[in-house]
Amino acid sequence: MVMSLATKIGNITIRNPMILASGVLGTTYSTLNRMYEAGLGAVITKSIGAKSRSGNPNPSVFALNEIRSVINSVGLANPGYQIFREDIEILMKNSTPTIVSIFGENKEEFKEVLEGLKDLPVLAFELNFSCPNTEMGGAQIGTDPDLVYKIVKELRAKTKTPLWVKLTPNVSDVIEIASAAVKGGCDTLVAINTLKAMVIDIHTKQPILGYKKGGLSGAAIKPVGIRYVYDLYEHFGDKIPLIGVGGIFRGEDIIEYLLAGASAVEIGTSLGVAYPENMVRFFQMKIKKYMKEHQFGSISEITGGVHR
Ligand SMILES: Cc1cc2nc3c(=O)[nH]c(=O)nc-3n(C[C@H](O)[C@H](O)[C@H](O)COP(=O)(O)O)c2cc1C
């Protein structure tokens, strides 16, 4: 039987369903290239905004090894699109399939960043409406269906490049936000960003993170991500492609997201805490073994399997 790991996300095809999640190893062209060469299907940049930002005070990342998870409050630190553009141009010269994650404090900033980068032949723009670690933009947008609709609609009118919307799990009704994004004209839904979280040092009696609060990622959030993808697929069926994110540490986790309804997955924390080249190789081996055992010839045959 012929077997292919290639997957279609709307009208984009990538060589396998594994994509580097935004913010982890995605701050320079060299780390992004390295992750593609490690065997991923595509890479996503750190979220890029209108101006340079240094992010929140340190410590901004804290490992929770006992639950293979991380809490971070990095807070959209980035050099701004005018400077980061040079890195994207190098990725384009190398033909690295790249998705650019963008954010803004408001609609005008989202528009400015898109205008400044839309001539580049990137695979898609991922709209980060879901960062929990910032006062403006981020999840403040992603919890407001009207704002989500308006921003997506305006950006849609400005580009033909696919627009992906990255959803926050920190809402009571994800379908309401997702529907607003779809109505605005987005091409793909991505779930999930980090969960609101906090850690306290019992000896100093103070929060550990400089920003006090943060977002939880890693193994602990995988069942949450699965549930969101499942719910989105229940609602939208195959009308809109879904990408699952959160807690992928093993090939089995990727298969679980596909069965829940995802056409691809994004992987962050695990690639940042282990040797990524080995991780990607193990992921690939596991997916191929599963496909062989269950006689799947393509990723699309696995997608949504739990709903059938
Ligand atoms: C240190 C760190 C920085 C992150 N920065 C971003 C970011 O800039 N933009 C974004 O959309 N998500 C960001 N994320 C969230 C991840 O892309 C991903 O949604 C989340 O970590 C869950 O996936 P994981 O469990 O595989 O890490 C960040 C996560 C971490 C751990």
Coordinates of C-alpha atoms and ligand atoms in Angstrom, one line a residue:
M1 CA 0.0 0.0 0.0
V2 CA 1.3 3.5 -0.9
M3 CA 1.5 5.6 2.3
S4 CA 1.9 9.4 2.4
L5 CA 2.4 11.7 5.4
A6 CA 1.6 14.8 3.3
T7 CA -1.4 16.7 4.5
K8 CA -3.7 19.4 3.1
I9 CA -4.7 22.4 5.2
G10 CA -7.2 24.2 3.0
N11 CA -5.3 24.7 -0.3
I12 CA -1.9 24.3 1.3
T13 CA -0.1 21.0 1.2
I14 CA 2.8 20.3 3.5
R15 CA 5.1 17.2 3.6
N16 CA 3.8 15.9 7.0
P17 CA 1.3 17.1 9.7
M18 CA 4.0 18.4 12.2
I19 CA 4.4 22.2 12.4
L20 CA 6.6 24.1 14.8
A21 CA 4.3 26.1 17.2
S22 CA 4.8 29.8 17.5
G23 CA 7.1 31.2 20.2
V24 CA 9.3 28.1 20.7
L25 CA 12.5 28.1 18.7
G26 CA 11.0 30.5 16.2
T27 CA 12.7 33.8 16.9
T28 CA 15.4 33.7 14.2
Y29 CA 15.7 32.3 10.7
S30 CA 18.4 29.9 11.8
T31 CA 16.4 28.1 14.4
L32 CA 13.3 28.0 12.1
N33 CA 15.5 26.5 9.3
R34 CA 17.0 24.0 11.7
M35 CA 13.5 22.9 12.8
Y36 CA 12.4 22.4 9.2
E37 CA 15.6 20.5 8.4
A38 CA 14.9 18.3 11.5
G39 CA 11.9 17.0 9.5
L40 CA 8.9 19.1 10.4
G41 CA 6.3 19.9 7.7
A42 CA 6.4 23.6 8.2
V43 CA 7.5 26.2 10.8
I44 CA 5.7 29.1 12.5
T45 CA 7.6 32.2 13.6
K46 CA 7.4 33.8 17.1
S47 CA 4.4 36.3 17.0
I48 CA 5.5 39.5 15.3
G49 CA 4.0 42.9 16.1
A50 CA 4.2 46.4 14.8
K51 CA 7.1 47.5 17.0
S52 CA 9.9 46.0 19.0
R53 CA 9.0 44.8 22.5
S54 CA 11.2 43.4 25.2
G55 CA 8.4 41.4 26.8
N56 CA 7.8 40.8 30.5
P57 CA 10.4 40.8 33.3
N58 CA 12.4 37.6 34.1
P59 CA 12.0 34.9 35.1
S60 CA 9.5 34.4 32.2
V61 CA 9.8 30.7 31.7
F62 CA 9.6 28.1 34.5
A63 CA 9.7 24.3 33.9
L64 CA 7.2 22.1 35.8
N65 CA 9.1 18.8 35.2
E66 CA 6.9 16.7 37.3
I67 CA 4.1 17.2 34.8
R68 CA 6.2 17.7 31.7
S69 CA 4.9 21.2 31.3
V70 CA 6.1 24.8 31.3
I71 CA 4.6 28.0 32.5
N72 CA 5.7 31.1 30.6
S73 CA 5.0 34.8 30.7
V74 CA 7.3 35.8 27.8
G75 CA 4.6 38.3 26.6
L76 CA 5.2 38.7 22.9
A77 CA 8.8 39.8 23.0
N78 CA 9.8 40.4 19.4
P79 CA 11.9 42.7 17.2
G80 CA 9.0 44.2 15.2
Y81 CA 8.0 43.3 11.7
Q82 CA 10.4 45.7 9.9
I83 CA 13.4 44.0 11.5
F84 CA 12.0 40.5 11.4
R85 CA 11.2 40.8 7.7
E86 CA 14.9 40.1 6.9
D87 CA 14.7 36.7 8.7
I88 CA 11.6 35.8 6.7
E89 CA 13.3 36.8 3.4
I90 CA 16.1 34.4 4.2
L91 CA 13.6 31.6 5.0
M92 CA 11.9 32.4 1.6
K93 CA 15.2 32.1 -0.2
N94 CA 15.8 28.7 1.4
S95 CA 12.2 27.7 0.4
T96 CA 11.4 26.9 4.1
P97 CA 7.6 26.5 4.3
T98 CA 6.9 29.3 6.8
I99 CA 3.8 30.6 8.5
V100 CA 4.2 34.0 10.1
S101 CA 2.4 34.6 13.4
I102 CA 1.3 38.1 13.8
F103 CA -0.3 40.1 16.6
G104 CA -1.3 43.7 17.3
E105 CA -2.6 45.7 20.3
N106 CA -5.5 46.7 18.1
K107 CA -7.0 46.4 14.6
E108 CA -4.7 49.1 13.2
E109 CA -1.6 47.3 14.4
F110 CA -2.7 44.0 12.9
K111 CA -3.3 45.8 9.6
E112 CA 0.1 47.5 9.7
V113 CA 2.0 44.2 10.3
L114 CA 0.0 42.4 7.5
E115 CA 0.6 45.3 5.1
G116 CA 4.3 45.2 5.9
L117 CA 4.7 41.5 5.2
K118 CA 1.9 40.5 2.8
D119 CA 4.1 40.6 -0.3
L120 CA 6.2 37.7 1.0
P121 CA 5.4 34.2 -0.3
V122 CA 4.7 32.8 3.1
L123 CA 2.3 29.8 3.5
A124 CA -0.1 31.6 5.8
F125 CA -0.4 34.3 8.4
E126 CA -1.5 33.0 11.8
L127 CA -3.4 35.6 13.8
N128 CA -2.5 35.4 17.5
F129 CA -5.6 36.4 19.2
S130 CA -4.8 34.3 22.2
C131 CA -1.6 35.3 24.2
P132 CA -2.6 35.4 27.9
N133 CA 0.6 37.4 28.9
T134 CA -0.1 40.9 27.7
E135 CA -2.3 43.8 28.7
M136 CA -3.3 44.7 25.2
G137 CA -4.0 42.5 22.1
G138 CA -3.6 38.8 22.5
A139 CA -6.4 37.1 24.5
Q140 CA -8.2 40.4 25.1
I141 CA -9.1 40.2 21.4
G142 CA -9.6 36.5 21.3
T143 CA -12.3 36.6 23.9
D144 CA -14.4 39.2 22.1
P145 CA -16.3 37.7 19.1
D146 CA -17.1 41.2 17.6
L147 CA -13.5 42.2 17.5
V148 CA -12.4 38.9 16.1
Y149 CA -14.9 39.2 13.3
K150 CA -13.9 42.8 12.5
I151 CA -10.2 42.2 12.5
V152 CA -10.4 39.0 10.4
K153 CA -12.8 40.6 7.9
E154 CA -10.5 43.7 7.4
L155 CA -7.4 41.5 7.0
R156 CA -9.2 39.2 4.7
A157 CA -9.8 42.1 2.3
K158 CA -6.1 42.9 2.2
T159 CA -4.6 39.6 1.3
K160 CA -5.2 36.3 -0.6
T161 CA -2.6 34.5 1.6
P162 CA -4.4 32.1 3.9
L163 CA -5.3 33.4 7.4
W164 CA -5.2 31.1 10.3
V165 CA -6.8 32.1 13.6
K166 CA -5.2 30.8 16.8
L167 CA -7.8 30.4 19.6
T168 CA -7.5 30.8 23.3
P169 CA -8.8 28.1 25.6
N170 CA -9.6 30.7 28.2
V171 CA -13.2 31.3 27.1
S172 CA -16.5 29.8 28.1
D173 CA -17.7 29.2 24.5
V174 CA -15.0 28.6 21.9
I175 CA -17.6 27.9 19.2
E176 CA -18.8 31.5 19.4
I177 CA -15.3 32.9 18.9
A178 CA -14.4 30.4 16.2
S179 CA -17.7 31.2 14.3
A180 CA -16.8 34.9 14.4
A181 CA -13.4 34.1 12.9
V182 CA -15.0 31.9 10.2
K183 CA -17.6 34.5 9.4
G184 CA -14.8 37.1 9.0
G185 CA -13.2 34.9 6.4
C186 CA -10.4 32.9 8.1
D187 CA -9.2 29.8 6.3
T188 CA -8.1 27.6 9.3
L189 CA -8.7 27.4 13.0
V190 CA -5.8 26.6 15.4
A191 CA -6.5 25.4 18.9
I192 CA -5.1 26.0 21.5
N193 CA -2.8 28.6 23.0
T194 CA -1.7 28.3 26.6
L195 CA -4.0 28.1 29.6
K196 CA -4.0 30.8 32.2
A197 CA -1.9 29.6 35.1
M198 CA 0.3 30.6 38.0
V199 CA 3.1 29.2 40.3
I200 CA 4.1 30.4 43.8
D201 CA 7.3 29.9 45.7
I202 CA 6.2 28.7 49.1
H203 CA 9.5 29.9 50.7
T204 CA 9.6 33.5 49.4
K205 CA 5.7 33.5 49.4
Q206 CA 5.9 35.2 46.1
P207 CA 4.8 34.3 42.5
I208 CA 7.8 32.7 40.7
L209 CA 7.3 34.5 37.4
G210 CA 8.3 38.2 37.0
Y211 CA 4.9 38.9 35.5
K212 CA 3.3 36.9 38.4
K213 CA 0.9 35.1 36.1
G214 CA 1.5 33.0 33.0
G215 CA 0.3 30.5 30.5
L216 CA 0.6 26.7 30.9
S217 CA 1.8 24.5 28.0
G218 CA 3.1 21.0 27.7
A219 CA 1.8 17.5 28.5
A220 CA -0.7 18.8 31.2
I221 CA -2.8 20.6 28.6
K222 CA -3.1 17.9 26.0
P223 CA -6.5 16.6 27.0
V224 CA -7.7 20.2 26.9
G225 CA -6.4 20.7 23.4
I226 CA -8.0 17.4 22.3
R227 CA -11.4 18.5 23.7
Y228 CA -11.2 21.8 21.9
V229 CA -10.4 20.2 18.5
Y230 CA -13.1 17.6 19.1
D231 CA -15.7 20.3 19.8
L232 CA -14.7 22.4 16.8
Y233 CA -14.9 19.4 14.5
E234 CA -18.3 18.5 15.9
H235 CA -19.5 22.0 15.0
F236 CA -17.7 22.7 11.7
G237 CA -17.2 19.2 10.4
D238 CA -14.8 19.3 7.4
K239 CA -16.0 22.8 6.4
I240 CA -12.9 24.4 7.9
P241 CA -9.5 22.8 8.5
L242 CA -8.4 22.5 12.1
I243 CA -4.9 22.4 13.6
G244 CA -4.4 20.9 17.0
V245 CA -1.8 22.3 19.5
G246 CA -1.0 21.5 23.1
G247 CA 1.1 18.9 24.9
I248 CA 2.4 16.8 22.1
F249 CA 5.3 14.8 23.4
R250 CA 4.8 11.5 21.5
G251 CA 3.7 10.3 18.1
E252 CA 0.6 8.9 19.7
D253 CA -0.4 12.4 20.8
I254 CA -0.3 13.6 17.2
I255 CA -2.6 10.7 16.1
E256 CA -5.0 11.5 18.9
Y257 CA -5.3 15.1 17.6
L258 CA -5.9 13.8 14.0
L259 CA -8.6 11.5 15.2
A260 CA -10.2 14.4 17.1
G261 CA -10.5 16.3 13.9
A262 CA -7.1 18.0 13.1
S263 CA -5.5 18.0 9.7
A264 CA -2.2 18.9 11.2
V265 CA -0.6 19.7 14.6
E266 CA 1.7 22.3 16.0
I267 CA 4.3 21.3 18.5
G268 CA 6.0 23.7 21.0
T269 CA 7.2 22.8 24.5
S270 CA 8.4 19.3 23.8
L271 CA 10.7 20.5 21.0
G272 CA 12.1 23.1 23.4
V273 CA 12.9 20.7 26.2
A274 CA 14.4 17.8 24.3
Y275 CA 16.7 17.2 21.3
P276 CA 14.3 18.2 18.6
E277 CA 15.9 16.2 15.7
N278 CA 15.3 13.0 17.7
M279 CA 11.8 13.9 18.8
V280 CA 10.8 14.6 15.2
R281 CA 12.3 11.3 14.0
F282 CA 10.4 9.4 16.7
F283 CA 7.1 11.2 15.9
Q284 CA 7.5 10.2 12.2
M285 CA 8.3 6.6 13.0
K286 CA 5.3 6.3 15.3
I287 CA 2.8 7.9 12.8
K288 CA 4.1 5.6 10.0
K289 CA 3.8 2.5 12.2
Y290 CA 0.3 3.4 13.2
M291 CA -0.8 4.0 9.6
K292 CA 0.7 0.7 8.5
E293 CA -1.0 -1.2 11.4
H294 CA -4.4 0.5 10.7
Q295 CA -4.0 0.5 7.0
F296 CA -4.3 4.2 6.5
G297 CA -2.8 5.5 3.2
S298 CA -3.1 9.2 4.0
I299 CA -3.4 11.6 6.9
S300 CA -6.8 12.8 5.7
E301 CA -8.2 9.2 6.3
I302 CA -7.3 9.6 10.0
T303 CA -8.6 13.1 10.4
G304 CA -11.9 13.2 12.4
G305 CA -11.9 9.4 12.7
V306 CA -13.4 9.5 16.2
H307 CA -16.5 11.2 14.9
R308 CA -17.3 8.4 12.4
Ligands
LIG1 C1 7.9 30.1 25.8 C2 6.7 30.1 24.9 C3 6.4 31.2 24.1 C4 5.3 31.2 23.3 N1 5.1 32.2 22.5 C5 4.0 32.2 21.6 C6 3.8 33.3 20.7 O1 4.6 34.2 20.5 N2 2.7 33.2 19.9 C7 1.7 32.2 20.0 O2 0.8 32.2 19.3 N3 1.9 31.2 20.9 C8 3.0 31.2 21.7 N4 3.2 30.2 22.6 C9 2.1 29.1 22.7 C10 2.5 27.9 21.8 O3 2.6 28.2 20.4 C11 1.5 26.8 22.0 O4 0.2 27.2 21.6 C12 1.4 26.3 23.4 O5 2.6 26.3 24.0 C13 0.8 24.9 23.5 O6 1.5 23.9 22.8 P1 2.7 23.0 23.5 O7 2.1 22.4 24.7 O8 3.1 22.1 22.4 O9 3.8 24.0 23.8 C14 4.3 30.1 23.4 C15 4.6 29.0 24.2 C16 5.7 29.0 25.0 C17 6.0 27.8 25.9

